[in-house]
Amino acid sequence: MAKKKTVEVVLYSQFSEELAAFVGEHLETSADIHISGALDGLDDDQLRTMAADPIAKGVPVELSDGNWLYIDHDQIDQRANSIIKGMLNEGADTVMMCCTLPWHSLESLPGVICPSRVLEANAIALLPKGGCIGVIQPDALTKDEEIKHWTALDVPVARATISPHENSLDELAAATRDLVSQGADLIVLDCLAFTREHWQCVRNATQKPVLLPMSIMSKVLDEAYGPF
């Protein structure tokens, strides 16, 4: 009997039991998954040398003392590239970068899945001709950088910022109704921290197609990279 395949899931931050539990609960794949972090092995002082300037070009990472620091996205991309190439050289079949930001150095690597490309393709495929994509972004400090890969698709884009952790479902519903009033024909919840509860809230509020990244990636793993 063939050995069951394992999907390597790489967080943009450091591994934590809390993040691993969240991914294990919401990434509903039949594959075995092994979770690690692109910043594993670095102490707080090393992380501080990677601070983003400006903050808009970073992603939030929790330090060991409980404070948060925005780490430069490009430096994480380079580190993840080295780590993932090592995984592939050691025989990994499938690696998923666990973040919806673009990871340009990873996109051409064999067996590596970047959610941003999958989301973009699904959004364009489902968007009516001349339609508008409504993007829900998770972080007000980084939203102007993070929207760029959506506007680069050369279709109308409306956006709002709602944190999956800090804002209520009522605030999410109001924000997505506002996107519809701006002409959005499809809503993208642009962060893997959004859950099916958020998806249901937006569907109820807008009656529009809604893309939930974690759910889509679960199906992509099973349908495109399985059987596991």
JSON list of C-alpha atoms in Angstrom, two decimals:
[
{"chain": "A", "resi": 1, "resn": "MET", "atom": "CA", "xyz": [0.00, 0.00, 0.00]},
{"chain": "A", "resi": 2, "resn": "ALA", "atom": "CA", "xyz": [1.36, 3.43, -1.00]},
{"chain": "A", "resi": 3, "resn": "LYS", "atom": "CA", "xyz": [2.36, 5.76, 1.79]},
{"chain": "A", "resi": 4, "resn": "LYS", "atom": "CA", "xyz": [-0.18, 8.51, 2.39]},
{"chain": "A", "resi": 5, "resn": "LYS", "atom": "CA", "xyz": [1.02, 11.83, 1.02]},
{"chain": "A", "resi": 6, "resn": "THR", "atom": "CA", "xyz": [1.66, 14.78, 3.31]},
{"chain": "A", "resi": 7, "resn": "VAL", "atom": "CA", "xyz": [1.02, 18.39, 2.35]},
{"chain": "A", "resi": 8, "resn": "GLU", "atom": "CA", "xyz": [3.60, 20.80, 3.77]},
{"chain": "A", "resi": 9, "resn": "VAL", "atom": "CA", "xyz": [1.78, 23.94, 4.93]},
{"chain": "A", "resi": 10, "resn": "VAL", "atom": "CA", "xyz": [4.12, 26.91, 5.43]},
{"chain": "A", "resi": 11, "resn": "LEU", "atom": "CA", "xyz": [2.97, 29.83, 7.58]},
{"chain": "A", "resi": 12, "resn": "TYR", "atom": "CA", "xyz": [4.42, 33.24, 6.76]},
{"chain": "A", "resi": 13, "resn": "SER", "atom": "CA", "xyz": [5.14, 33.68, 10.48]},
{"chain": "A", "resi": 14, "resn": "GLN", "atom": "CA", "xyz": [6.46, 31.29, 13.10]},
{"chain": "A", "resi": 15, "resn": "PHE", "atom": "CA", "xyz": [4.81, 28.02, 14.05]},
{"chain": "A", "resi": 16, "resn": "SER", "atom": "CA", "xyz": [2.46, 28.14, 17.02]},
{"chain": "A", "resi": 17, "resn": "GLU", "atom": "CA", "xyz": [0.07, 25.55, 18.42]},
{"chain": "A", "resi": 18, "resn": "GLU", "atom": "CA", "xyz": [-2.77, 28.06, 18.08]},
{"chain": "A", "resi": 19, "resn": "LEU", "atom": "CA", "xyz": [-2.13, 28.65, 14.38]},
{"chain": "A", "resi": 20, "resn": "ALA", "atom": "CA", "xyz": [-1.64, 24.94, 13.75]},
{"chain": "A", "resi": 21, "resn": "ALA", "atom": "CA", "xyz": [-4.97, 24.16, 15.44]},
{"chain": "A", "resi": 22, "resn": "PHE", "atom": "CA", "xyz": [-6.73, 26.79, 13.32]},
{"chain": "A", "resi": 23, "resn": "VAL", "atom": "CA", "xyz": [-5.28, 25.46, 10.07]},
{"chain": "A", "resi": 24, "resn": "GLY", "atom": "CA", "xyz": [-6.04, 21.87, 11.08]},
{"chain": "A", "resi": 25, "resn": "GLU", "atom": "CA", "xyz": [-9.65, 22.78, 11.78]},
{"chain": "A", "resi": 26, "resn": "HIS", "atom": "CA", "xyz": [-10.37, 24.90, 8.71]},
{"chain": "A", "resi": 27, "resn": "LEU", "atom": "CA", "xyz": [-8.20, 23.37, 5.98]},
{"chain": "A", "resi": 28, "resn": "GLU", "atom": "CA", "xyz": [-10.61, 20.53, 5.30]},
{"chain": "A", "resi": 29, "resn": "THR", "atom": "CA", "xyz": [-8.39, 18.30, 3.20]},
{"chain": "A", "resi": 30, "resn": "SER", "atom": "CA", "xyz": [-8.13, 14.53, 3.33]},
{"chain": "A", "resi": 31, "resn": "ALA", "atom": "CA", "xyz": [-4.34, 14.87, 3.19]},
{"chain": "A", "resi": 32, "resn": "ASP", "atom": "CA", "xyz": [-2.11, 14.61, 6.18]},
{"chain": "A", "resi": 33, "resn": "ILE", "atom": "CA", "xyz": [-0.67, 18.07, 6.78]},
{"chain": "A", "resi": 34, "resn": "HIS", "atom": "CA", "xyz": [2.58, 19.14, 8.36]},
{"chain": "A", "resi": 35, "resn": "ILE", "atom": "CA", "xyz": [2.68, 22.78, 9.46]},
{"chain": "A", "resi": 36, "resn": "SER", "atom": "CA", "xyz": [5.80, 24.90, 9.87]},
{"chain": "A", "resi": 37, "resn": "GLY", "atom": "CA", "xyz": [6.67, 28.59, 9.75]},
{"chain": "A", "resi": 38, "resn": "ALA", "atom": "CA", "xyz": [8.85, 30.55, 7.37]},
{"chain": "A", "resi": 39, "resn": "LEU", "atom": "CA", "xyz": [10.30, 32.39, 10.37]},
{"chain": "A", "resi": 40, "resn": "ASP", "atom": "CA", "xyz": [10.90, 29.36, 12.58]},
{"chain": "A", "resi": 41, "resn": "GLY", "atom": "CA", "xyz": [14.22, 29.41, 14.40]},
{"chain": "A", "resi": 42, "resn": "LEU", "atom": "CA", "xyz": [14.54, 33.20, 14.55]},
{"chain": "A", "resi": 43, "resn": "ASP", "atom": "CA", "xyz": [14.56, 35.01, 17.87]},
{"chain": "A", "resi": 44, "resn": "ASP", "atom": "CA", "xyz": [12.95, 38.40, 18.53]},
{"chain": "A", "resi": 45, "resn": "ASP", "atom": "CA", "xyz": [16.15, 40.33, 17.88]},
{"chain": "A", "resi": 46, "resn": "GLN", "atom": "CA", "xyz": [16.57, 38.66, 14.50]},
{"chain": "A", "resi": 47, "resn": "LEU", "atom": "CA", "xyz": [12.95, 39.39, 13.64]},
{"chain": "A", "resi": 48, "resn": "ARG", "atom": "CA", "xyz": [13.39, 43.05, 14.55]},
{"chain": "A", "resi": 49, "resn": "THR", "atom": "CA", "xyz": [16.16, 43.34, 11.93]},
{"chain": "A", "resi": 50, "resn": "MET", "atom": "CA", "xyz": [13.53, 42.29, 9.36]},
{"chain": "A", "resi": 51, "resn": "ALA", "atom": "CA", "xyz": [11.04, 45.01, 10.30]},
{"chain": "A", "resi": 52, "resn": "ALA", "atom": "CA", "xyz": [9.13, 46.49, 7.37]},
{"chain": "A", "resi": 53, "resn": "ASP", "atom": "CA", "xyz": [9.78, 50.08, 6.35]},
{"chain": "A", "resi": 54, "resn": "PRO", "atom": "CA", "xyz": [7.21, 51.31, 5.55]},
{"chain": "A", "resi": 55, "resn": "ILE", "atom": "CA", "xyz": [4.82, 49.15, 7.57]},
{"chain": "A", "resi": 56, "resn": "ALA", "atom": "CA", "xyz": [2.57, 48.87, 4.51]},
{"chain": "A", "resi": 57, "resn": "LYS", "atom": "CA", "xyz": [5.13, 46.49, 2.97]},
{"chain": "A", "resi": 58, "resn": "GLY", "atom": "CA", "xyz": [5.01, 44.13, 5.93]},
{"chain": "A", "resi": 59, "resn": "VAL", "atom": "CA", "xyz": [2.90, 41.47, 7.58]},
{"chain": "A", "resi": 60, "resn": "PRO", "atom": "CA", "xyz": [2.13, 41.25, 11.30]},
{"chain": "A", "resi": 61, "resn": "VAL", "atom": "CA", "xyz": [4.10, 38.69, 13.30]},
{"chain": "A", "resi": 62, "resn": "GLU", "atom": "CA", "xyz": [3.78, 38.06, 17.03]},
{"chain": "A", "resi": 63, "resn": "LEU", "atom": "CA", "xyz": [7.01, 38.19, 19.04]},
{"chain": "A", "resi": 64, "resn": "SER", "atom": "CA", "xyz": [7.74, 35.94, 21.99]},
{"chain": "A", "resi": 65, "resn": "ASP", "atom": "CA", "xyz": [6.96, 38.79, 24.41]},
{"chain": "A", "resi": 66, "resn": "GLY", "atom": "CA", "xyz": [3.43, 39.13, 23.01]},
{"chain": "A", "resi": 67, "resn": "ASN", "atom": "CA", "xyz": [4.09, 42.30, 21.01]},
{"chain": "A", "resi": 68, "resn": "TRP", "atom": "CA", "xyz": [3.48, 42.48, 17.27]},
{"chain": "A", "resi": 69, "resn": "LEU", "atom": "CA", "xyz": [5.93, 43.56, 14.60]},
{"chain": "A", "resi": 70, "resn": "TYR", "atom": "CA", "xyz": [5.39, 44.07, 10.87]},
{"chain": "A", "resi": 71, "resn": "ILE", "atom": "CA", "xyz": [8.03, 41.97, 9.10]},
{"chain": "A", "resi": 72, "resn": "ASP", "atom": "CA", "xyz": [9.14, 42.88, 5.57]},
{"chain": "A", "resi": 73, "resn": "HIS", "atom": "CA", "xyz": [7.19, 40.79, 3.07]},
{"chain": "A", "resi": 74, "resn": "ASP", "atom": "CA", "xyz": [10.05, 40.43, 0.60]},
{"chain": "A", "resi": 75, "resn": "GLN", "atom": "CA", "xyz": [12.40, 39.11, 3.26]},
{"chain": "A", "resi": 76, "resn": "ILE", "atom": "CA", "xyz": [9.82, 36.50, 4.26]},
{"chain": "A", "resi": 77, "resn": "ASP", "atom": "CA", "xyz": [9.41, 35.59, 0.60]},
{"chain": "A", "resi": 78, "resn": "GLN", "atom": "CA", "xyz": [13.15, 34.98, 0.26]},
{"chain": "A", "resi": 79, "resn": "ARG", "atom": "CA", "xyz": [13.31, 32.92, 3.44]},
{"chain": "A", "resi": 80, "resn": "ALA", "atom": "CA", "xyz": [10.24, 30.88, 2.48]},
{"chain": "A", "resi": 81, "resn": "ASN", "atom": "CA", "xyz": [11.80, 30.22, -0.92]},
{"chain": "A", "resi": 82, "resn": "SER", "atom": "CA", "xyz": [14.90, 28.72, 0.68]},
{"chain": "A", "resi": 83, "resn": "ILE", "atom": "CA", "xyz": [12.89, 26.64, 3.16]},
{"chain": "A", "resi": 84, "resn": "ILE", "atom": "CA", "xyz": [10.48, 25.32, 0.53]},
{"chain": "A", "resi": 85, "resn": "LYS", "atom": "CA", "xyz": [13.25, 24.44, -1.91]},
{"chain": "A", "resi": 86, "resn": "GLY", "atom": "CA", "xyz": [14.75, 22.39, 0.91]},
{"chain": "A", "resi": 87, "resn": "MET", "atom": "CA", "xyz": [11.43, 20.60, 1.41]},
{"chain": "A", "resi": 88, "resn": "LEU", "atom": "CA", "xyz": [11.21, 19.81, -2.31]},
{"chain": "A", "resi": 89, "resn": "ASN", "atom": "CA", "xyz": [14.78, 18.52, -2.38]},
{"chain": "A", "resi": 90, "resn": "GLU", "atom": "CA", "xyz": [13.93, 16.25, 0.54]},
{"chain": "A", "resi": 91, "resn": "GLY", "atom": "CA", "xyz": [11.03, 14.72, -1.38]},
{"chain": "A", "resi": 92, "resn": "ALA", "atom": "CA", "xyz": [7.98, 16.85, -0.52]},
{"chain": "A", "resi": 93, "resn": "ASP", "atom": "CA", "xyz": [5.28, 16.44, -3.17]},
{"chain": "A", "resi": 94, "resn": "THR", "atom": "CA", "xyz": [2.97, 19.34, -2.32]},
{"chain": "A", "resi": 95, "resn": "VAL", "atom": "CA", "xyz": [3.63, 22.58, -0.45]},
{"chain": "A", "resi": 96, "resn": "MET", "atom": "CA", "xyz": [1.05, 25.27, 0.28]},
{"chain": "A", "resi": 97, "resn": "MET", "atom": "CA", "xyz": [2.05, 28.78, 1.32]},
{"chain": "A", "resi": 98, "resn": "CYS", "atom": "CA", "xyz": [-0.52, 29.61, 3.99]},
{"chain": "A", "resi": 99, "resn": "CYS", "atom": "CA", "xyz": [-1.24, 33.23, 3.09]},
{"chain": "A", "resi": 100, "resn": "THR", "atom": "CA", "xyz": [-3.26, 34.99, 0.39]},
{"chain": "A", "resi": 101, "resn": "LEU", "atom": "CA", "xyz": [-0.57, 37.59, -0.35]},
{"chain": "A", "resi": 102, "resn": "PRO", "atom": "CA", "xyz": [1.43, 37.14, -3.56]},
{"chain": "A", "resi": 103, "resn": "TRP", "atom": "CA", "xyz": [4.66, 35.20, -3.03]},
{"chain": "A", "resi": 104, "resn": "HIS", "atom": "CA", "xyz": [6.43, 35.88, -6.29]},
{"chain": "A", "resi": 105, "resn": "SER", "atom": "CA", "xyz": [9.54, 33.78, -5.73]},
{"chain": "A", "resi": 106, "resn": "LEU", "atom": "CA", "xyz": [7.40, 30.73, -4.97]},
{"chain": "A", "resi": 107, "resn": "GLU", "atom": "CA", "xyz": [4.93, 30.85, -7.84]},
{"chain": "A", "resi": 108, "resn": "SER", "atom": "CA", "xyz": [7.11, 29.05, -10.37]},
{"chain": "A", "resi": 109, "resn": "LEU", "atom": "CA", "xyz": [8.29, 26.27, -8.06]},
{"chain": "A", "resi": 110, "resn": "PRO", "atom": "CA", "xyz": [6.89, 22.81, -8.90]},
{"chain": "A", "resi": 111, "resn": "GLY", "atom": "CA", "xyz": [4.38, 21.44, -6.43]},
{"chain": "A", "resi": 112, "resn": "VAL", "atom": "CA", "xyz": [4.03, 24.77, -4.62]},
{"chain": "A", "resi": 113, "resn": "ILE", "atom": "CA", "xyz": [0.57, 26.30, -4.28]},
{"chain": "A", "resi": 114, "resn": "CYS", "atom": "CA", "xyz": [0.15, 30.03, -3.70]},
{"chain": "A", "resi": 115, "resn": "PRO", "atom": "CA", "xyz": [-3.45, 30.88, -2.72]},
{"chain": "A", "resi": 116, "resn": "SER", "atom": "CA", "xyz": [-3.34, 34.35, -4.31]},
{"chain": "A", "resi": 117, "resn": "ARG", "atom": "CA", "xyz": [-3.07, 32.89, -7.81]},
{"chain": "A", "resi": 118, "resn": "VAL", "atom": "CA", "xyz": [-5.90, 30.45, -7.14]},
{"chain": "A", "resi": 119, "resn": "LEU", "atom": "CA", "xyz": [-8.15, 33.20, -5.78]},
{"chain": "A", "resi": 120, "resn": "GLU", "atom": "CA", "xyz": [-7.42, 35.54, -8.68]},
{"chain": "A", "resi": 121, "resn": "ALA", "atom": "CA", "xyz": [-8.22, 32.84, -11.23]},
{"chain": "A", "resi": 122, "resn": "ASN", "atom": "CA", "xyz": [-11.47, 31.89, -9.51]},
{"chain": "A", "resi": 123, "resn": "ALA", "atom": "CA", "xyz": [-12.56, 35.51, -9.18]},
{"chain": "A", "resi": 124, "resn": "ILE", "atom": "CA", "xyz": [-11.92, 36.28, -12.84]},
{"chain": "A", "resi": 125, "resn": "ALA", "atom": "CA", "xyz": [-13.62, 33.06, -13.94]},
{"chain": "A", "resi": 126, "resn": "LEU", "atom": "CA", "xyz": [-16.78, 33.83, -11.96]},
{"chain": "A", "resi": 127, "resn": "LEU", "atom": "CA", "xyz": [-16.93, 37.57, -12.60]},
{"chain": "A", "resi": 128, "resn": "PRO", "atom": "CA", "xyz": [-19.53, 38.71, -15.15]},
{"chain": "A", "resi": 129, "resn": "LYS", "atom": "CA", "xyz": [-18.15, 40.60, -18.13]},
{"chain": "A", "resi": 130, "resn": "GLY", "atom": "CA", "xyz": [-17.56, 44.17, -17.02]},
{"chain": "A", "resi": 131, "resn": "GLY", "atom": "CA", "xyz": [-18.20, 43.18, -13.40]},
{"chain": "A", "resi": 132, "resn": "CYS", "atom": "CA", "xyz": [-16.54, 44.42, -10.24]},
{"chain": "A", "resi": 133, "resn": "ILE", "atom": "CA", "xyz": [-14.65, 42.39, -7.61]},
{"chain": "A", "resi": 134, "resn": "GLY", "atom": "CA", "xyz": [-15.31, 43.37, -3.99]},
{"chain": "A", "resi": 135, "resn": "VAL", "atom": "CA", "xyz": [-12.27, 42.61, -1.82]},
{"chain": "A", "resi": 136, "resn": "ILE", "atom": "CA", "xyz": [-12.43, 42.38, 1.96]},
{"chain": "A", "resi": 137, "resn": "GLN", "atom": "CA", "xyz": [-8.93, 43.05, 3.31]},
{"chain": "A", "resi": 138, "resn": "PRO", "atom": "CA", "xyz": [-7.88, 42.19, 6.86]},
{"chain": "A", "resi": 139, "resn": "ASP", "atom": "CA", "xyz": [-5.40, 44.95, 7.79]},
{"chain": "A", "resi": 140, "resn": "ALA", "atom": "CA", "xyz": [-5.77, 48.73, 7.43]},
{"chain": "A", "resi": 141, "resn": "LEU", "atom": "CA", "xyz": [-2.00, 49.29, 7.69]},
{"chain": "A", "resi": 142, "resn": "THR", "atom": "CA", "xyz": [-1.11, 47.07, 4.72]},
{"chain": "A", "resi": 143, "resn": "LYS", "atom": "CA", "xyz": [-4.23, 47.37, 2.56]},
{"chain": "A", "resi": 144, "resn": "ASP", "atom": "CA", "xyz": [-2.73, 49.75, -0.02]},
{"chain": "A", "resi": 145, "resn": "GLU", "atom": "CA", "xyz": [0.06, 47.29, -0.85]},
{"chain": "A", "resi": 146, "resn": "GLU", "atom": "CA", "xyz": [-2.11, 44.19, -0.62]},
{"chain": "A", "resi": 147, "resn": "ILE", "atom": "CA", "xyz": [-4.73, 45.49, -3.08]},
{"chain": "A", "resi": 148, "resn": "LYS", "atom": "CA", "xyz": [-2.18, 45.91, -5.86]},
{"chain": "A", "resi": 149, "resn": "HIS", "atom": "CA", "xyz": [-2.37, 42.35, -7.16]},
{"chain": "A", "resi": 150, "resn": "TRP", "atom": "CA", "xyz": [-6.14, 42.71, -7.47]},
{"chain": "A", "resi": 151, "resn": "THR", "atom": "CA", "xyz": [-6.05, 46.02, -9.33]},
{"chain": "A", "resi": 152, "resn": "ALA", "atom": "CA", "xyz": [-3.38, 44.56, -11.60]},
{"chain": "A", "resi": 153, "resn": "LEU", "atom": "CA", "xyz": [-6.02, 42.19, -12.98]},
{"chain": "A", "resi": 154, "resn": "ASP", "atom": "CA", "xyz": [-7.41, 45.16, -14.92]},
{"chain": "A", "resi": 155, "resn": "VAL", "atom": "CA", "xyz": [-11.00, 44.79, -13.74]},
{"chain": "A", "resi": 156, "resn": "PRO", "atom": "CA", "xyz": [-13.00, 47.14, -11.50]},
{"chain": "A", "resi": 157, "resn": "VAL", "atom": "CA", "xyz": [-12.22, 46.58, -7.81]},
{"chain": "A", "resi": 158, "resn": "ALA", "atom": "CA", "xyz": [-14.03, 47.84, -4.72]},
{"chain": "A", "resi": 159, "resn": "ARG", "atom": "CA", "xyz": [-12.57, 47.24, -1.29]},
{"chain": "A", "resi": 160, "resn": "ALA", "atom": "CA", "xyz": [-13.19, 47.41, 2.43]},
{"chain": "A", "resi": 161, "resn": "THR", "atom": "CA", "xyz": [-11.09, 46.58, 5.47]},
{"chain": "A", "resi": 162, "resn": "ILE", "atom": "CA", "xyz": [-12.48, 44.18, 8.07]},
{"chain": "A", "resi": 163, "resn": "SER", "atom": "CA", "xyz": [-10.37, 42.13, 10.46]},
{"chain": "A", "resi": 164, "resn": "PRO", "atom": "CA", "xyz": [-11.52, 38.52, 10.89]},
{"chain": "A", "resi": 165, "resn": "HIS", "atom": "CA", "xyz": [-10.42, 38.77, 14.52]},
{"chain": "A", "resi": 166, "resn": "GLU", "atom": "CA", "xyz": [-11.24, 42.32, 15.63]},
{"chain": "A", "resi": 167, "resn": "ASN", "atom": "CA", "xyz": [-14.46, 43.18, 13.78]},
{"chain": "A", "resi": 168, "resn": "SER", "atom": "CA", "xyz": [-17.92, 41.74, 14.34]},
{"chain": "A", "resi": 169, "resn": "LEU", "atom": "CA", "xyz": [-20.06, 39.85, 11.87]},
{"chain": "A", "resi": 170, "resn": "ASP", "atom": "CA", "xyz": [-22.42, 42.82, 11.79]},
{"chain": "A", "resi": 171, "resn": "GLU", "atom": "CA", "xyz": [-19.53, 45.05, 10.73]},
{"chain": "A", "resi": 172, "resn": "LEU", "atom": "CA", "xyz": [-18.55, 42.53, 8.08]},
{"chain": "A", "resi": 173, "resn": "ALA", "atom": "CA", "xyz": [-22.11, 42.41, 6.75]},
{"chain": "A", "resi": 174, "resn": "ALA", "atom": "CA", "xyz": [-22.32, 46.20, 6.60]},
{"chain": "A", "resi": 175, "resn": "ALA", "atom": "CA", "xyz": [-18.99, 46.45, 4.79]},
{"chain": "A", "resi": 176, "resn": "THR", "atom": "CA", "xyz": [-19.96, 43.91, 2.16]},
{"chain": "A", "resi": 177, "resn": "ARG", "atom": "CA", "xyz": [-23.36, 45.52, 1.59]},
{"chain": "A", "resi": 178, "resn": "ASP", "atom": "CA", "xyz": [-21.46, 48.75, 0.97]},
{"chain": "A", "resi": 179, "resn": "LEU", "atom": "CA", "xyz": [-19.28, 46.95, -1.58]},
{"chain": "A", "resi": 180, "resn": "VAL", "atom": "CA", "xyz": [-22.42, 45.81, -3.38]},
{"chain": "A", "resi": 181, "resn": "SER", "atom": "CA", "xyz": [-23.71, 49.39, -3.38]},
{"chain": "A", "resi": 182, "resn": "GLN", "atom": "CA", "xyz": [-20.41, 50.31, -5.09]},
{"chain": "A", "resi": 183, "resn": "GLY", "atom": "CA", "xyz": [-21.14, 47.73, -7.79]},
{"chain": "A", "resi": 184, "resn": "ALA", "atom": "CA", "xyz": [-19.40, 44.59, -6.53]},
{"chain": "A", "resi": 185, "resn": "ASP", "atom": "CA", "xyz": [-20.66, 41.46, -8.30]},
{"chain": "A", "resi": 186, "resn": "LEU", "atom": "CA", "xyz": [-18.49, 39.02, -6.35]},
{"chain": "A", "resi": 187, "resn": "ILE", "atom": "CA", "xyz": [-16.89, 39.20, -2.89]},
{"chain": "A", "resi": 188, "resn": "VAL", "atom": "CA", "xyz": [-13.45, 37.87, -1.98]},
{"chain": "A", "resi": 189, "resn": "LEU", "atom": "CA", "xyz": [-12.59, 37.35, 1.69]},
{"chain": "A", "resi": 190, "resn": "ASP", "atom": "CA", "xyz": [-8.90, 38.01, 1.16]},
{"chain": "A", "resi": 191, "resn": "CYS", "atom": "CA", "xyz": [-7.34, 36.24, 4.14]},
{"chain": "A", "resi": 192, "resn": "LEU", "atom": "CA", "xyz": [-7.08, 32.61, 5.22]},
{"chain": "A", "resi": 193, "resn": "ALA", "atom": "CA", "xyz": [-8.22, 33.64, 8.71]},
{"chain": "A", "resi": 194, "resn": "PHE", "atom": "CA", "xyz": [-11.77, 34.12, 7.46]},
{"chain": "A", "resi": 195, "resn": "THR", "atom": "CA", "xyz": [-13.96, 31.11, 8.27]},
{"chain": "A", "resi": 196, "resn": "ARG", "atom": "CA", "xyz": [-17.16, 29.57, 6.99]},
{"chain": "A", "resi": 197, "resn": "GLU", "atom": "CA", "xyz": [-19.04, 31.67, 9.56]},
{"chain": "A", "resi": 198, "resn": "HIS", "atom": "CA", "xyz": [-17.73, 34.80, 7.83]},
{"chain": "A", "resi": 199, "resn": "TRP", "atom": "CA", "xyz": [-18.61, 33.32, 4.43]},
{"chain": "A", "resi": 200, "resn": "GLN", "atom": "CA", "xyz": [-22.19, 32.61, 5.53]},
{"chain": "A", "resi": 201, "resn": "CYS", "atom": "CA", "xyz": [-22.54, 36.11, 6.94]},
{"chain": "A", "resi": 202, "resn": "VAL", "atom": "CA", "xyz": [-21.51, 37.69, 3.63]},
{"chain": "A", "resi": 203, "resn": "ARG", "atom": "CA", "xyz": [-23.71, 35.38, 1.57]},
{"chain": "A", "resi": 204, "resn": "ASN", "atom": "CA", "xyz": [-26.70, 36.26, 3.74]},
{"chain": "A", "resi": 205, "resn": "ALA", "atom": "CA", "xyz": [-25.93, 39.98, 3.58]},
{"chain": "A", "resi": 206, "resn": "THR", "atom": "CA", "xyz": [-25.26, 40.28, -0.15]},
{"chain": "A", "resi": 207, "resn": "GLN", "atom": "CA", "xyz": [-26.66, 37.24, -1.99]},
{"chain": "A", "resi": 208, "resn": "LYS", "atom": "CA", "xyz": [-23.53, 37.50, -4.15]},
{"chain": "A", "resi": 209, "resn": "PRO", "atom": "CA", "xyz": [-20.91, 34.83, -4.91]},
{"chain": "A", "resi": 210, "resn": "VAL", "atom": "CA", "xyz": [-18.36, 34.77, -2.08]},
{"chain": "A", "resi": 211, "resn": "LEU", "atom": "CA", "xyz": [-14.88, 33.25, -2.25]},
{"chain": "A", "resi": 212, "resn": "LEU", "atom": "CA", "xyz": [-13.59, 31.81, 1.02]},
{"chain": "A", "resi": 213, "resn": "PRO", "atom": "CA", "xyz": [-9.85, 31.09, 0.61]},
{"chain": "A", "resi": 214, "resn": "MET", "atom": "CA", "xyz": [-9.49, 28.29, 3.15]},
{"chain": "A", "resi": 215, "resn": "SER", "atom": "CA", "xyz": [-12.42, 26.38, 1.65]},
{"chain": "A", "resi": 216, "resn": "ILE", "atom": "CA", "xyz": [-11.16, 26.84, -1.90]},
{"chain": "A", "resi": 217, "resn": "MET", "atom": "CA", "xyz": [-7.66, 25.70, -0.99]},
{"chain": "A", "resi": 218, "resn": "SER", "atom": "CA", "xyz": [-9.08, 22.61, 0.72]},
{"chain": "A", "resi": 219, "resn": "LYS", "atom": "CA", "xyz": [-10.84, 21.62, -2.50]},
{"chain": "A", "resi": 220, "resn": "VAL", "atom": "CA", "xyz": [-7.84, 22.44, -4.69]},
{"chain": "A", "resi": 221, "resn": "LEU", "atom": "CA", "xyz": [-5.63, 20.17, -2.59]},
{"chain": "A", "resi": 222, "resn": "ASP", "atom": "CA", "xyz": [-8.04, 17.26, -2.73]},
{"chain": "A", "resi": 223, "resn": "GLU", "atom": "CA", "xyz": [-9.17, 17.64, -6.35]},
{"chain": "A", "resi": 224, "resn": "ALA", "atom": "CA", "xyz": [-5.95, 18.72, -8.04]},
{"chain": "A", "resi": 225, "resn": "TYR", "atom": "CA", "xyz": [-3.27, 17.12, -5.85]},
{"chain": "A", "resi": 226, "resn": "GLY", "atom": "CA", "xyz": [-5.03, 14.10, -4.37]},
{"chain": "A", "resi": 227, "resn": "PRO", "atom": "CA", "xyz": [-5.83, 11.35, -3.85]},
{"chain": "A", "resi": 228, "resn": "PHE", "atom": "CA", "xyz": [-4.09, 11.36, -0.51]}
]
